[in-house]
JSON list of C-alpha atoms in Angstrom, two decimals:
[
{"chain": "O", "resi": 240, "resn": "UNK", "atom": "CA", "xyz": [159.60, -70.83, -28.96]},
{"chain": "O", "resi": 241, "resn": "UNK", "atom": "CA", "xyz": [161.87, -67.81, -29.32]},
{"chain": "O", "resi": 242, "resn": "UNK", "atom": "CA", "xyz": [164.93, -68.39, -31.48]},
{"chain": "O", "resi": 243, "resn": "UNK", "atom": "CA", "xyz": [167.73, -65.98, -32.42]},
{"chain": "O", "resi": 244, "resn": "UNK", "atom": "CA", "xyz": [170.13, -66.58, -35.40]},
{"chain": "O", "resi": 245, "resn": "UNK", "atom": "CA", "xyz": [173.20, -64.65, -36.16]},
{"chain": "O", "resi": 246, "resn": "UNK", "atom": "CA", "xyz": [174.36, -64.07, -39.73]},
{"chain": "O", "resi": 247, "resn": "UNK", "atom": "CA", "xyz": [177.16, -62.32, -41.53]},
{"chain": "O", "resi": 248, "resn": "UNK", "atom": "CA", "xyz": [180.68, -62.75, -42.95]},
{"chain": "O", "resi": 249, "resn": "UNK", "atom": "CA", "xyz": [182.91, -65.04, -41.07]},
{"chain": "O", "resi": 250, "resn": "UNK", "atom": "CA", "xyz": [186.02, -63.24, -42.30]},
{"chain": "O", "resi": 251, "resn": "UNK", "atom": "CA", "xyz": [186.72, -59.45, -42.13]},
{"chain": "O", "resi": 252, "resn": "UNK", "atom": "CA", "xyz": [189.88, -57.66, -43.18]},
{"chain": "O", "resi": 253, "resn": "UNK", "atom": "CA", "xyz": [191.64, -55.43, -40.69]},
{"chain": "O", "resi": 254, "resn": "UNK", "atom": "CA", "xyz": [190.54, -51.84, -40.53]},
{"chain": "O", "resi": 255, "resn": "UNK", "atom": "CA", "xyz": [187.22, -52.73, -42.12]},
{"chain": "O", "resi": 256, "resn": "UNK", "atom": "CA", "xyz": [183.77, -52.96, -40.62]},
{"chain": "O", "resi": 257, "resn": "UNK", "atom": "CA", "xyz": [182.32, -56.07, -39.13]},
{"chain": "O", "resi": 258, "resn": "UNK", "atom": "CA", "xyz": [178.49, -56.36, -39.74]},
{"chain": "O", "resi": 259, "resn": "UNK", "atom": "CA", "xyz": [176.25, -59.00, -38.26]},
{"chain": "O", "resi": 260, "resn": "UNK", "atom": "CA", "xyz": [172.51, -59.41, -38.20]},
{"chain": "O", "resi": 261, "resn": "UNK", "atom": "CA", "xyz": [170.37, -61.32, -35.74]},
{"chain": "O", "resi": 262, "resn": "UNK", "atom": "CA", "xyz": [167.06, -62.63, -37.00]},
{"chain": "O", "resi": 263, "resn": "UNK", "atom": "CA", "xyz": [164.34, -63.29, -34.25]},
{"chain": "O", "resi": 264, "resn": "UNK", "atom": "CA", "xyz": [161.75, -65.92, -34.76]},
{"chain": "O", "resi": 265, "resn": "UNK", "atom": "CA", "xyz": [158.95, -67.18, -32.51]},
{"chain": "O", "resi": 266, "resn": "UNK", "atom": "CA", "xyz": [158.51, -63.72, -31.04]},
{"chain": "O", "resi": 267, "resn": "UNK", "atom": "CA", "xyz": [158.38, -60.02, -31.95]},
{"chain": "O", "resi": 268, "resn": "UNK", "atom": "CA", "xyz": [161.03, -57.31, -31.30]},
{"chain": "O", "resi": 269, "resn": "UNK", "atom": "CA", "xyz": [158.35, -54.60, -31.76]},
{"chain": "O", "resi": 270, "resn": "UNK", "atom": "CA", "xyz": [156.74, -53.63, -28.56]},
{"chain": "O", "resi": 271, "resn": "UNK", "atom": "CA", "xyz": [158.78, -56.07, -26.54]},
{"chain": "O", "resi": 272, "resn": "UNK", "atom": "CA", "xyz": [159.84, -55.19, -23.01]},
{"chain": "O", "resi": 273, "resn": "UNK", "atom": "CA", "xyz": [163.27, -56.65, -23.50]},
{"chain": "O", "resi": 274, "resn": "UNK", "atom": "CA", "xyz": [166.56, -55.37, -24.53]},
{"chain": "O", "resi": 275, "resn": "UNK", "atom": "CA", "xyz": [168.16, -56.97, -27.71]},
{"chain": "O", "resi": 276, "resn": "UNK", "atom": "CA", "xyz": [171.90, -57.33, -27.38]},
{"chain": "O", "resi": 277, "resn": "UNK", "atom": "CA", "xyz": [175.28, -58.51, -28.53]},
{"chain": "O", "resi": 278, "resn": "UNK", "atom": "CA", "xyz": [178.03, -60.34, -26.66]},
{"chain": "O", "resi": 279, "resn": "UNK", "atom": "CA", "xyz": [181.28, -61.64, -27.91]},
{"chain": "O", "resi": 280, "resn": "UNK", "atom": "CA", "xyz": [183.84, -64.24, -26.71]},
{"chain": "O", "resi": 281, "resn": "UNK", "atom": "CA", "xyz": [187.44, -64.31, -28.10]},
{"chain": "O", "resi": 282, "resn": "UNK", "atom": "CA", "xyz": [188.74, -67.79, -28.51]},
{"chain": "O", "resi": 283, "resn": "UNK", "atom": "CA", "xyz": [189.63, -69.28, -25.08]},
{"chain": "O", "resi": 284, "resn": "UNK", "atom": "CA", "xyz": [188.57, -66.19, -23.19]},
{"chain": "O", "resi": 285, "resn": "UNK", "atom": "CA", "xyz": [185.56, -64.87, -21.22]},
{"chain": "O", "resi": 286, "resn": "UNK", "atom": "CA", "xyz": [182.36, -63.07, -22.26]},
{"chain": "O", "resi": 287, "resn": "UNK", "atom": "CA", "xyz": [182.33, -59.44, -23.26]},
{"chain": "O", "resi": 288, "resn": "UNK", "atom": "CA", "xyz": [179.01, -57.37, -23.39]},
{"chain": "O", "resi": 289, "resn": "UNK", "atom": "CA", "xyz": [178.98, -55.23, -26.50]},
{"chain": "O", "resi": 290, "resn": "UNK", "atom": "CA", "xyz": [175.76, -53.32, -26.20]},
{"chain": "O", "resi": 291, "resn": "UNK", "atom": "CA", "xyz": [172.01, -53.57, -26.64]},
{"chain": "O", "resi": 292, "resn": "UNK", "atom": "CA", "xyz": [168.96, -51.74, -28.14]},
{"chain": "O", "resi": 293, "resn": "UNK", "atom": "CA", "xyz": [165.41, -51.36, -27.13]},
{"chain": "O", "resi": 294, "resn": "UNK", "atom": "CA", "xyz": [162.56, -51.75, -29.77]},
{"chain": "O", "resi": 295, "resn": "UNK", "atom": "CA", "xyz": [162.16, -48.08, -29.77]},
{"chain": "O", "resi": 296, "resn": "UNK", "atom": "CA", "xyz": [165.79, -47.65, -30.89]},
{"chain": "O", "resi": 297, "resn": "UNK", "atom": "CA", "xyz": [167.35, -46.51, -27.68]},
{"chain": "O", "resi": 298, "resn": "UNK", "atom": "CA", "xyz": [170.92, -47.97, -27.25]},
{"chain": "O", "resi": 299, "resn": "UNK", "atom": "CA", "xyz": [173.64, -48.60, -24.70]},
{"chain": "O", "resi": 300, "resn": "UNK", "atom": "CA", "xyz": [177.11, -49.60, -25.52]},
{"chain": "O", "resi": 301, "resn": "UNK", "atom": "CA", "xyz": [180.14, -50.96, -23.70]},
{"chain": "O", "resi": 302, "resn": "UNK", "atom": "CA", "xyz": [182.36, -47.82, -22.96]},
{"chain": "O", "resi": 303, "resn": "UNK", "atom": "CA", "xyz": [185.49, -49.68, -24.21]},
{"chain": "O", "resi": 304, "resn": "UNK", "atom": "CA", "xyz": [183.83, -50.20, -27.70]},
{"chain": "O", "resi": 305, "resn": "UNK", "atom": "CA", "xyz": [181.48, -47.22, -27.89]},
{"chain": "O", "resi": 306, "resn": "UNK", "atom": "CA", "xyz": [183.44, -45.36, -30.43]},
{"chain": "O", "resi": 307, "resn": "UNK", "atom": "CA", "xyz": [183.35, -48.24, -32.86]},
{"chain": "O", "resi": 308, "resn": "UNK", "atom": "CA", "xyz": [179.93, -49.80, -32.29]},
{"chain": "O", "resi": 309, "resn": "UNK", "atom": "CA", "xyz": [176.53, -49.26, -33.79]},
{"chain": "O", "resi": 310, "resn": "UNK", "atom": "CA", "xyz": [173.61, -51.32, -32.94]},
{"chain": "O", "resi": 311, "resn": "UNK", "atom": "CA", "xyz": [170.29, -50.87, -34.97]},
{"chain": "O", "resi": 312, "resn": "UNK", "atom": "CA", "xyz": [166.90, -52.49, -35.16]},
{"chain": "O", "resi": 313, "resn": "UNK", "atom": "CA", "xyz": [164.61, -53.27, -38.03]},
{"chain": "O", "resi": 314, "resn": "UNK", "atom": "CA", "xyz": [161.21, -54.10, -36.57]},
{"chain": "O", "resi": 315, "resn": "UNK", "atom": "CA", "xyz": [159.69, -54.75, -40.02]},
{"chain": "O", "resi": 316, "resn": "UNK", "atom": "CA", "xyz": [162.08, -57.66, -40.63]},
{"chain": "O", "resi": 317, "resn": "UNK", "atom": "CA", "xyz": [162.25, -58.55, -36.85]},
{"chain": "O", "resi": 318, "resn": "UNK", "atom": "CA", "xyz": [166.05, -58.20, -36.95]},
{"chain": "O", "resi": 319, "resn": "UNK", "atom": "CA", "xyz": [168.66, -56.23, -35.14]},
{"chain": "O", "resi": 320, "resn": "UNK", "atom": "CA", "xyz": [172.25, -55.63, -36.33]},
{"chain": "O", "resi": 321, "resn": "UNK", "atom": "CA", "xyz": [175.75, -54.89, -35.18]},
{"chain": "O", "resi": 322, "resn": "UNK", "atom": "CA", "xyz": [178.34, -52.81, -36.85]},
{"chain": "O", "resi": 323, "resn": "UNK", "atom": "CA", "xyz": [181.97, -52.70, -35.49]},
{"chain": "O", "resi": 324, "resn": "UNK", "atom": "CA", "xyz": [184.29, -50.44, -37.33]},
{"chain": "O", "resi": 325, "resn": "UNK", "atom": "CA", "xyz": [188.07, -50.31, -37.73]},
{"chain": "O", "resi": 326, "resn": "UNK", "atom": "CA", "xyz": [188.40, -53.96, -36.68]},
{"chain": "O", "resi": 327, "resn": "UNK", "atom": "CA", "xyz": [191.74, -55.60, -35.64]},
{"chain": "O", "resi": 328, "resn": "UNK", "atom": "CA", "xyz": [192.71, -59.12, -34.81]},
{"chain": "O", "resi": 329, "resn": "UNK", "atom": "CA", "xyz": [191.69, -58.37, -31.21]},
{"chain": "O", "resi": 330, "resn": "UNK", "atom": "CA", "xyz": [188.05, -58.37, -32.55]},
{"chain": "O", "resi": 331, "resn": "UNK", "atom": "CA", "xyz": [188.23, -62.00, -33.60]},
{"chain": "O", "resi": 332, "resn": "UNK", "atom": "CA", "xyz": [185.61, -63.82, -31.53]},
{"chain": "O", "resi": 333, "resn": "UNK", "atom": "CA", "xyz": [182.32, -65.64, -31.42]},
{"chain": "O", "resi": 334, "resn": "UNK", "atom": "CA", "xyz": [179.61, -63.11, -31.62]},
{"chain": "O", "resi": 335, "resn": "UNK", "atom": "CA", "xyz": [176.32, -63.84, -29.88]},
{"chain": "O", "resi": 336, "resn": "UNK", "atom": "CA", "xyz": [173.01, -62.04, -30.13]},
{"chain": "O", "resi": 337, "resn": "UNK", "atom": "CA", "xyz": [170.62, -62.25, -27.16]},
{"chain": "O", "resi": 338, "resn": "UNK", "atom": "CA", "xyz": [167.25, -61.18, -25.75]},
{"chain": "O", "resi": 339, "resn": "UNK", "atom": "CA", "xyz": [167.70, -59.72, -22.33]},
{"chain": "O", "resi": 340, "resn": "UNK", "atom": "CA", "xyz": [169.62, -62.22, -20.09]},
{"chain": "O", "resi": 341, "resn": "UNK", "atom": "CA", "xyz": [167.66, -65.36, -21.14]},
{"chain": "O", "resi": 342, "resn": "UNK", "atom": "CA", "xyz": [167.85, -66.34, -24.72]},
{"chain": "O", "resi": 343, "resn": "UNK", "atom": "CA", "xyz": [171.01, -66.49, -26.86]},
{"chain": "O", "resi": 344, "resn": "UNK", "atom": "CA", "xyz": [171.74, -67.26, -30.53]},
{"chain": "O", "resi": 345, "resn": "UNK", "atom": "CA", "xyz": [174.03, -70.09, -31.40]},
{"chain": "O", "resi": 346, "resn": "UNK", "atom": "CA", "xyz": [176.90, -67.65, -32.07]},
{"chain": "O", "resi": 347, "resn": "UNK", "atom": "CA", "xyz": [178.99, -67.00, -35.10]},
{"chain": "O", "resi": 348, "resn": "UNK", "atom": "CA", "xyz": [182.79, -66.89, -35.30]},
{"chain": "O", "resi": 349, "resn": "UNK", "atom": "CA", "xyz": [184.25, -63.78, -36.99]},
{"chain": "O", "resi": 350, "resn": "UNK", "atom": "CA", "xyz": [187.85, -63.81, -37.80]},
{"chain": "O", "resi": 351, "resn": "UNK", "atom": "CA", "xyz": [189.71, -60.58, -38.57]},
{"chain": "O", "resi": 352, "resn": "UNK", "atom": "CA", "xyz": [192.51, -61.37, -40.94]},
{"chain": "O", "resi": 353, "resn": "UNK", "atom": "CA", "xyz": [193.93, -60.19, -44.21]},
{"chain": "A", "resi": 121, "resn": "UNK", "atom": "CA", "xyz": [181.41, -48.34, -14.41]},
{"chain": "A", "resi": 122, "resn": "UNK", "atom": "CA", "xyz": [180.72, -51.19, -11.98]},
{"chain": "A", "resi": 123, "resn": "UNK", "atom": "CA", "xyz": [183.25, -53.89, -11.93]},
{"chain": "A", "resi": 124, "resn": "UNK", "atom": "CA", "xyz": [182.27, -57.56, -11.45]},
{"chain": "A", "resi": 125, "resn": "UNK", "atom": "CA", "xyz": [184.91, -59.83, -9.77]},
{"chain": "A", "resi": 126, "resn": "UNK", "atom": "CA", "xyz": [184.49, -63.60, -9.72]},
{"chain": "A", "resi": 127, "resn": "UNK", "atom": "CA", "xyz": [186.39, -65.96, -7.39]},
{"chain": "A", "resi": 128, "resn": "UNK", "atom": "CA", "xyz": [187.98, -68.24, -7.66]},
{"chain": "A", "resi": 129, "resn": "UNK", "atom": "CA", "xyz": [189.05, -68.25, -11.34]},
{"chain": "A", "resi": 130, "resn": "UNK", "atom": "CA", "xyz": [189.08, -72.02, -11.27]},
{"chain": "A", "resi": 131, "resn": "UNK", "atom": "CA", "xyz": [188.47, -74.92, -8.94]},
{"chain": "A", "resi": 132, "resn": "UNK", "atom": "CA", "xyz": [188.75, -78.60, -8.86]},
{"chain": "A", "resi": 133, "resn": "UNK", "atom": "CA", "xyz": [186.28, -80.77, -6.65]},
{"chain": "A", "resi": 134, "resn": "UNK", "atom": "CA", "xyz": [185.17, -84.16, -6.32]},
{"chain": "A", "resi": 135, "resn": "UNK", "atom": "CA", "xyz": [181.78, -85.56, -7.32]},
{"chain": "A", "resi": 136, "resn": "UNK", "atom": "CA", "xyz": [179.21, -84.93, -4.65]},
{"chain": "A", "resi": 137, "resn": "UNK", "atom": "CA", "xyz": [181.18, -82.00, -3.22]},
{"chain": "A", "resi": 138, "resn": "UNK", "atom": "CA", "xyz": [179.42, -78.72, -2.52]},
{"chain": "A", "resi": 139, "resn": "UNK", "atom": "CA", "xyz": [180.93, -75.88, -4.71]},
{"chain": "A", "resi": 140, "resn": "UNK", "atom": "CA", "xyz": [180.62, -72.21, -4.04]},
{"chain": "A", "resi": 141, "resn": "UNK", "atom": "CA", "xyz": [181.44, -69.47, -6.54]},
{"chain": "A", "resi": 142, "resn": "UNK", "atom": "CA", "xyz": [181.45, -65.84, -5.50]},
{"chain": "A", "resi": 143, "resn": "UNK", "atom": "CA", "xyz": [180.75, -62.76, -7.54]},
{"chain": "A", "resi": 144, "resn": "UNK", "atom": "CA", "xyz": [181.38, -59.26, -6.16]},
{"chain": "A", "resi": 145, "resn": "UNK", "atom": "CA", "xyz": [180.16, -55.96, -7.55]},
{"chain": "A", "resi": 146, "resn": "UNK", "atom": "CA", "xyz": [182.18, -52.75, -7.09]},
{"chain": "A", "resi": 147, "resn": "UNK", "atom": "CA", "xyz": [178.88, -50.97, -6.22]},
{"chain": "A", "resi": 148, "resn": "UNK", "atom": "CA", "xyz": [175.41, -52.07, -5.24]},
{"chain": "A", "resi": 149, "resn": "UNK", "atom": "CA", "xyz": [173.28, -53.69, -8.08]},
{"chain": "A", "resi": 150, "resn": "UNK", "atom": "CA", "xyz": [170.28, -54.75, -5.96]},
{"chain": "A", "resi": 151, "resn": "UNK", "atom": "CA", "xyz": [169.46, -58.23, -7.13]},
{"chain": "A", "resi": 152, "resn": "UNK", "atom": "CA", "xyz": [170.07, -57.66, -10.91]},
{"chain": "A", "resi": 153, "resn": "UNK", "atom": "CA", "xyz": [172.41, -60.40, -11.22]},
{"chain": "A", "resi": 154, "resn": "UNK", "atom": "CA", "xyz": [172.49, -63.50, -13.59]},
{"chain": "A", "resi": 155, "resn": "UNK", "atom": "CA", "xyz": [174.45, -66.66, -13.60]},
{"chain": "A", "resi": 156, "resn": "UNK", "atom": "CA", "xyz": [175.46, -68.63, -16.67]},
{"chain": "A", "resi": 157, "resn": "UNK", "atom": "CA", "xyz": [177.03, -72.05, -17.38]},
{"chain": "A", "resi": 158, "resn": "UNK", "atom": "CA", "xyz": [179.06, -72.63, -20.48]},
{"chain": "A", "resi": 159, "resn": "UNK", "atom": "CA", "xyz": [180.19, -76.10, -21.43]},
{"chain": "A", "resi": 160, "resn": "UNK", "atom": "CA", "xyz": [183.12, -76.35, -23.87]},
{"chain": "A", "resi": 161, "resn": "UNK", "atom": "CA", "xyz": [182.04, -75.35, -27.42]},
{"chain": "A", "resi": 162, "resn": "UNK", "atom": "CA", "xyz": [178.50, -74.45, -26.35]},
{"chain": "A", "resi": 163, "resn": "UNK", "atom": "CA", "xyz": [176.38, -71.40, -25.79]},
{"chain": "A", "resi": 164, "resn": "UNK", "atom": "CA", "xyz": [176.17, -69.94, -22.40]},
{"chain": "A", "resi": 165, "resn": "UNK", "atom": "CA", "xyz": [173.12, -71.20, -20.53]},
{"chain": "A", "resi": 166, "resn": "UNK", "atom": "CA", "xyz": [171.12, -69.12, -18.09]},
{"chain": "A", "resi": 167, "resn": "UNK", "atom": "CA", "xyz": [171.04, -70.88, -14.71]},
{"chain": "A", "resi": 168, "resn": "UNK", "atom": "CA", "xyz": [169.76, -68.10, -12.34]},
{"chain": "A", "resi": 169, "resn": "UNK", "atom": "CA", "xyz": [168.40, -64.60, -12.65]},
{"chain": "A", "resi": 170, "resn": "UNK", "atom": "CA", "xyz": [167.48, -61.94, -10.16]},
{"chain": "A", "resi": 171, "resn": "UNK", "atom": "CA", "xyz": [170.29, -63.35, -8.09]},
{"chain": "A", "resi": 172, "resn": "UNK", "atom": "CA", "xyz": [168.27, -66.31, -6.75]},
{"chain": "A", "resi": 173, "resn": "UNK", "atom": "CA", "xyz": [165.52, -67.35, -9.17]},
{"chain": "A", "resi": 174, "resn": "UNK", "atom": "CA", "xyz": [166.22, -70.71, -10.87]},
{"chain": "A", "resi": 175, "resn": "UNK", "atom": "CA", "xyz": [165.63, -70.74, -14.52]},
{"chain": "A", "resi": 176, "resn": "UNK", "atom": "CA", "xyz": [163.14, -73.36, -15.62]},
{"chain": "A", "resi": 177, "resn": "UNK", "atom": "CA", "xyz": [164.60, -76.67, -16.41]},
{"chain": "A", "resi": 178, "resn": "UNK", "atom": "CA", "xyz": [167.83, -76.10, -14.32]},
{"chain": "A", "resi": 179, "resn": "UNK", "atom": "CA", "xyz": [168.49, -78.74, -11.67]},
{"chain": "A", "resi": 180, "resn": "UNK", "atom": "CA", "xyz": [167.73, -77.91, -8.05]},
{"chain": "A", "resi": 181, "resn": "UNK", "atom": "CA", "xyz": [171.33, -78.55, -7.08]},
{"chain": "A", "resi": 182, "resn": "UNK", "atom": "CA", "xyz": [172.14, -75.08, -8.38]},
{"chain": "A", "resi": 183, "resn": "UNK", "atom": "CA", "xyz": [171.20, -72.10, -6.17]},
{"chain": "A", "resi": 184, "resn": "UNK", "atom": "CA", "xyz": [172.11, -68.50, -5.98]},
{"chain": "A", "resi": 185, "resn": "UNK", "atom": "CA", "xyz": [172.00, -65.89, -3.26]},
{"chain": "A", "resi": 186, "resn": "UNK", "atom": "CA", "xyz": [173.03, -62.38, -2.47]},
{"chain": "A", "resi": 187, "resn": "UNK", "atom": "CA", "xyz": [171.98, -58.87, -2.92]},
{"chain": "A", "resi": 188, "resn": "UNK", "atom": "CA", "xyz": [173.80, -55.52, -3.26]},
{"chain": "A", "resi": 189, "resn": "UNK", "atom": "CA", "xyz": [177.38, -56.29, -3.85]},
{"chain": "A", "resi": 190, "resn": "UNK", "atom": "CA", "xyz": [178.04, -59.89, -2.86]},
{"chain": "A", "resi": 191, "resn": "UNK", "atom": "CA", "xyz": [176.56, -62.90, -4.63]},
{"chain": "A", "resi": 192, "resn": "UNK", "atom": "CA", "xyz": [177.11, -66.62, -4.56]},
{"chain": "A", "resi": 193, "resn": "UNK", "atom": "CA", "xyz": [176.37, -69.57, -6.85]},
{"chain": "A", "resi": 194, "resn": "UNK", "atom": "CA", "xyz": [176.21, -72.87, -5.10]},
{"chain": "A", "resi": 195, "resn": "UNK", "atom": "CA", "xyz": [176.20, -76.34, -6.55]},
{"chain": "A", "resi": 196, "resn": "UNK", "atom": "CA", "xyz": [175.03, -78.57, -3.68]},
{"chain": "A", "resi": 197, "resn": "UNK", "atom": "CA", "xyz": [176.35, -81.80, -5.04]},
{"chain": "A", "resi": 198, "resn": "UNK", "atom": "CA", "xyz": [178.86, -81.56, -7.95]},
{"chain": "A", "resi": 199, "resn": "UNK", "atom": "CA", "xyz": [178.07, -83.81, -10.88]},
{"chain": "A", "resi": 200, "resn": "UNK", "atom": "CA", "xyz": [180.29, -84.83, -13.82]},
{"chain": "A", "resi": 201, "resn": "UNK", "atom": "CA", "xyz": [178.03, -82.93, -16.22]},
{"chain": "A", "resi": 202, "resn": "UNK", "atom": "CA", "xyz": [178.63, -79.75, -14.15]},
{"chain": "A", "resi": 203, "resn": "UNK", "atom": "CA", "xyz": [182.11, -79.40, -15.67]},
{"chain": "A", "resi": 204, "resn": "UNK", "atom": "CA", "xyz": [181.91, -75.90, -17.25]},
{"chain": "A", "resi": 205, "resn": "UNK", "atom": "CA", "xyz": [182.81, -72.26, -16.97]},
{"chain": "A", "resi": 206, "resn": "UNK", "atom": "CA", "xyz": [180.44, -70.22, -14.91]},
{"chain": "A", "resi": 207, "resn": "UNK", "atom": "CA", "xyz": [179.89, -66.46, -15.40]},
{"chain": "A", "resi": 208, "resn": "UNK", "atom": "CA", "xyz": [178.04, -63.82, -13.49]},
{"chain": "A", "resi": 209, "resn": "UNK", "atom": "CA", "xyz": [176.55, -60.81, -15.15]},
{"chain": "A", "resi": 210, "resn": "UNK", "atom": "CA", "xyz": [174.96, -57.57, -13.79]},
{"chain": "A", "resi": 211, "resn": "UNK", "atom": "CA", "xyz": [172.08, -56.10, -15.57]},
{"chain": "A", "resi": 212, "resn": "UNK", "atom": "CA", "xyz": [170.83, -53.24, -13.24]},
{"chain": "A", "resi": 213, "resn": "UNK", "atom": "CA", "xyz": [172.12, -50.73, -15.81]},
{"chain": "A", "resi": 214, "resn": "UNK", "atom": "CA", "xyz": [174.44, -50.54, -18.75]},
{"chain": "A", "resi": 215, "resn": "UNK", "atom": "CA", "xyz": [177.01, -51.75, -19.15]},
{"chain": "A", "resi": 216, "resn": "UNK", "atom": "CA", "xyz": [175.87, -55.31, -18.41]},
{"chain": "A", "resi": 217, "resn": "UNK", "atom": "CA", "xyz": [179.24, -56.45, -17.47]},
{"chain": "A", "resi": 218, "resn": "UNK", "atom": "CA", "xyz": [180.22, -60.09, -16.97]},
{"chain": "A", "resi": 219, "resn": "UNK", "atom": "CA", "xyz": [182.56, -61.44, -14.32]},
{"chain": "A", "resi": 220, "resn": "UNK", "atom": "CA", "xyz": [185.70, -63.01, -15.69]},
{"chain": "A", "resi": 221, "resn": "UNK", "atom": "CA", "xyz": [184.57, -66.52, -15.19]},
{"chain": "A", "resi": 222, "resn": "UNK", "atom": "CA", "xyz": [185.18, -69.66, -13.08]},
{"chain": "A", "resi": 223, "resn": "UNK", "atom": "CA", "xyz": [186.28, -72.92, -14.51]},
{"chain": "A", "resi": 224, "resn": "UNK", "atom": "CA", "xyz": [184.94, -76.01, -12.59]},
{"chain": "A", "resi": 225, "resn": "UNK", "atom": "CA", "xyz": [186.64, -79.29, -12.94]},
{"chain": "A", "resi": 226, "resn": "UNK", "atom": "CA", "xyz": [186.29, -82.76, -11.46]},
{"chain": "A", "resi": 227, "resn": "UNK", "atom": "CA", "xyz": [189.14, -83.89, -9.29]}
]
């Protein structure tokens, strides 16, 4: 059964870079037909699509975040990662990783605060 | 970019009522639309994909319809466990935008 698990710091200082990793188990990123993506949800608000990556490394990003976002993949570790630079309090959210539209991780809360 | 507009933003209905949520795309997206249910404090759960295909394990009282720009999620008989926020998401092309969500409550 496919499972995704986010990991990374729960607290990031303003102006620094948020870094999260999603570890995939029960399936392989390499050669998959699916996109592997990131979504976030600020407390009490709706869902925001951040971007996704294909196993070959091709990426697409939300235009509103594109200048600050990098998504990468490490097929040898069966992981993909998110980096969001120059964070502010507005980037405080639960961050989810997902495969396509079907399978999501449990989410991890990242708070931006000094 | 294509915008996704959900309506209503919230609704209150009685147990057993038929509930309809609408999602409208600003441009045609064929049938590349998914619906999610998110209960408080939980991970969003996929209910429907390809606009009308019920995800395995989802109760048959949920159904989806539409193509192009106008889509509908219907709960045929609202149950107490259906209290949640519901989101649509387009995935025909990037960005895979979500609607703003609809909160469903029991009257």
